[in-house]
GROMACS .gro file of C-alpha atoms in nm:
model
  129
    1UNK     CA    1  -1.882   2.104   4.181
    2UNK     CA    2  -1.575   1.945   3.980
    3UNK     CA    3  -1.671   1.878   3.640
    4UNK     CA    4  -1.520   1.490   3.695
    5UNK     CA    5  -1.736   1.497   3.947
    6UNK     CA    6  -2.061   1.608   3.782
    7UNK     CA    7  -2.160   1.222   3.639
    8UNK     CA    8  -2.098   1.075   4.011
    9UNK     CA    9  -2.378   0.772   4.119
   10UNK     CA   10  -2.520   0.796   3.747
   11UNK     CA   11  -2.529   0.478   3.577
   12UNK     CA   12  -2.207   0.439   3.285
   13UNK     CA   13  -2.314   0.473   2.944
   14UNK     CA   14  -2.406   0.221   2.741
   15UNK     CA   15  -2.183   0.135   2.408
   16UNK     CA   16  -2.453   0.291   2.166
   17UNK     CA   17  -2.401   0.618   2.382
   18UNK     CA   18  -2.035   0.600   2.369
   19UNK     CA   19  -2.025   0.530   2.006
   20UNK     CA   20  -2.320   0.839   1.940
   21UNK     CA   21  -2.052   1.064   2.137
   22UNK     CA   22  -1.719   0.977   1.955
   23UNK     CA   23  -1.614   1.219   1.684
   24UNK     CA   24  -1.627   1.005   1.353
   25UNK     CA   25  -1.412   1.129   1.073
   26UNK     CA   26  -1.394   1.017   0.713
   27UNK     CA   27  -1.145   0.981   0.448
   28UNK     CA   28  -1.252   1.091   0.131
   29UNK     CA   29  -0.916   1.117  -0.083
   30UNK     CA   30  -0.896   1.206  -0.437
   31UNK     CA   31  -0.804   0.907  -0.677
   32UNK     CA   32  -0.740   0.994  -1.063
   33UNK     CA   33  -0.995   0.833  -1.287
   34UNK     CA   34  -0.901   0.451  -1.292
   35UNK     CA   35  -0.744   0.303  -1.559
   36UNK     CA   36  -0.739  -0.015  -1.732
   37UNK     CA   37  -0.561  -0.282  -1.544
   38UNK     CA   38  -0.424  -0.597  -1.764
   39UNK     CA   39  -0.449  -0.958  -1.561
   40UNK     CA   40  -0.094  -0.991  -1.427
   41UNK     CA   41  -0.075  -0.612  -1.395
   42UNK     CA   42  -0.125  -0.372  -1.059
   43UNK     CA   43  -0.275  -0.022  -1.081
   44UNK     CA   44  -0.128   0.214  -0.831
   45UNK     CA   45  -0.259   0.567  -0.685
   46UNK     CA   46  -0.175   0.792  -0.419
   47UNK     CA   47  -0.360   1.092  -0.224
   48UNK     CA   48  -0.270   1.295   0.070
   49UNK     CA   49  -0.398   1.242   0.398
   50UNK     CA   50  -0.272   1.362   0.702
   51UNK     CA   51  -0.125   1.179   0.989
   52UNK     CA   52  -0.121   0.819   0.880
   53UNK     CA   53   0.023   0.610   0.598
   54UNK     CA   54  -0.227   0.372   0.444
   55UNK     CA   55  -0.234   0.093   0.239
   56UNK     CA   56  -0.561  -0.021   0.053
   57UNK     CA   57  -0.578  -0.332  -0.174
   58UNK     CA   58  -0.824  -0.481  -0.393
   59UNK     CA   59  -0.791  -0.661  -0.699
   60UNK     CA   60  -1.005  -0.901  -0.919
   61UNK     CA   61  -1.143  -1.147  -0.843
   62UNK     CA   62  -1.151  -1.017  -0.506
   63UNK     CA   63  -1.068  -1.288  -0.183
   64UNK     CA   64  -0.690  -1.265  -0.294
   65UNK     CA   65  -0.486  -1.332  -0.005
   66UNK     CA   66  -0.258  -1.057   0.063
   67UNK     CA   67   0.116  -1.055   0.229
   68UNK     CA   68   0.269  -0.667   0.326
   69UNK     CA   69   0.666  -0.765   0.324
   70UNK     CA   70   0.614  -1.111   0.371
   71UNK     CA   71   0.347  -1.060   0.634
   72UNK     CA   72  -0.032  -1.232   0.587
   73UNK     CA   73  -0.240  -0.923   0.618
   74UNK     CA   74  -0.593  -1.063   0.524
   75UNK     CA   75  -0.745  -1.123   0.219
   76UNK     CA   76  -0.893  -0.886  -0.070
   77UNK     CA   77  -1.053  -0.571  -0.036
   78UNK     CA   78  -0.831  -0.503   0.233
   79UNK     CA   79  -0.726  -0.125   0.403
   80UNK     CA   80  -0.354  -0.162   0.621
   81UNK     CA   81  -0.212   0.067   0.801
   82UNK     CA   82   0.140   0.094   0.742
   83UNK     CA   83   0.464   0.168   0.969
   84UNK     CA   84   0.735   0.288   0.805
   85UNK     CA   85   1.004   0.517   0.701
   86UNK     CA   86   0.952   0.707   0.379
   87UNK     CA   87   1.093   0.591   0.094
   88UNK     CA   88   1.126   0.235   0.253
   89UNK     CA   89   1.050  -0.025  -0.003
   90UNK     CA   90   0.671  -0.219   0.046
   91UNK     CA   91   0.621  -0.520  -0.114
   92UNK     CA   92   0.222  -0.683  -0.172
   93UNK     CA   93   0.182  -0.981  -0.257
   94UNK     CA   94  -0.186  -1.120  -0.373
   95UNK     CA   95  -0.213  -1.496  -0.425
   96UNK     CA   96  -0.516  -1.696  -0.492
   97UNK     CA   97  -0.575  -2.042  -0.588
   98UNK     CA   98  -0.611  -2.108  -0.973
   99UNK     CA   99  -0.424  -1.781  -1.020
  100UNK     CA  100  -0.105  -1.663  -1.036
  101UNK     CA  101   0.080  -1.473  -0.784
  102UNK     CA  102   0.082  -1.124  -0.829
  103UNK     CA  103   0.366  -0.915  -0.682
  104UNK     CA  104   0.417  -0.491  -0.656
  105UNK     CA  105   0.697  -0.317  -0.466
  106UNK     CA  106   0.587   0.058  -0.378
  107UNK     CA  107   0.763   0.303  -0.208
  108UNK     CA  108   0.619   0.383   0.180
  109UNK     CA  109   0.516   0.748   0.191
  110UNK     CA  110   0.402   0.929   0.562
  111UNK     CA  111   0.080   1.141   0.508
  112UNK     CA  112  -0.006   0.891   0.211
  113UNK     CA  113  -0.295   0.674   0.129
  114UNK     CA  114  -0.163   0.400  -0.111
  115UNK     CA  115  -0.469   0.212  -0.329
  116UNK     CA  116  -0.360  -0.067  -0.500
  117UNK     CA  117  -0.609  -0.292  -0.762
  118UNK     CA  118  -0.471  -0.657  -0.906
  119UNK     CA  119  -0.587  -0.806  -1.163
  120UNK     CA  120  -0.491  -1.176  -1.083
  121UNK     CA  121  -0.436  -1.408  -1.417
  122UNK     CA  122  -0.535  -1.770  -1.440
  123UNK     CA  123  -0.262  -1.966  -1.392
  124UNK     CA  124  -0.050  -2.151  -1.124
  125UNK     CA  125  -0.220  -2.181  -0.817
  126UNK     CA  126  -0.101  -1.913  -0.571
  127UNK     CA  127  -0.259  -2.012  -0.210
  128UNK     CA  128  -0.523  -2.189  -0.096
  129UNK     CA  129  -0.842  -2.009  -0.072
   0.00000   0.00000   0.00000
């Protein structure tokens, strides 16, 4: 019998038997101790990863809205994937209201996760919430 064959008149699977089936892999990248982040100032880290290019942000107080090159993305903690050519400039943007905006151009690296931590300052009002 063909193996495509094999499953013929049984009933599909359900989604908890597809998801039980799927190959689940997780990211565990090495960070350097974190350091102490300023309000107004953005901490940033790299590690390795292979075959993707993302971008994680979080800052504090979390629930910052965040822009990737001008782009709403979501709002704080956030993970992006990111498209682009290495070396391109990236530019994050957090902005939440009662704050002020908080702004950090990093350089897009393939293979790379970027983490990225704001720490917003009272201020100006960035964006509503």
């Amino acid at each position: 019998m063909l193996p495509a064959l094999r499953d013929a008149g049984q009933p599909p699977l359900t989604k908890e038997e597809v998801v039980a089936t799927r190959p689940e892999t997780t990211l565990a990248p090495h960070f350097d101790a974190p350091s102490e982040v300023r309000p107004g100032e953005v901490r940033e880290q790299r590690a390795s990863i292979e075959g993707a290019s993302l971008l994680m942000v979080d800052s504090e107080p979390s629930g910052a809205a965040v822009s990737v090159n001008g782009r709403a993305e979501g709002t704080t903690p956030l993970s992006v994937t990111l498209d682009c050519v290495t070396d391109a400039p990236v530019t994050v943007k957090l902005t939440r209201r009662g704050f002020s905006p908080l702004e950090h151009t990093l350089s897009c690296r393939q293979d790379t996760m970027t983490q990225l931590f704001g720490k917003l300052r009272k201020g100006k009002s960035g964006a509503k919430p």
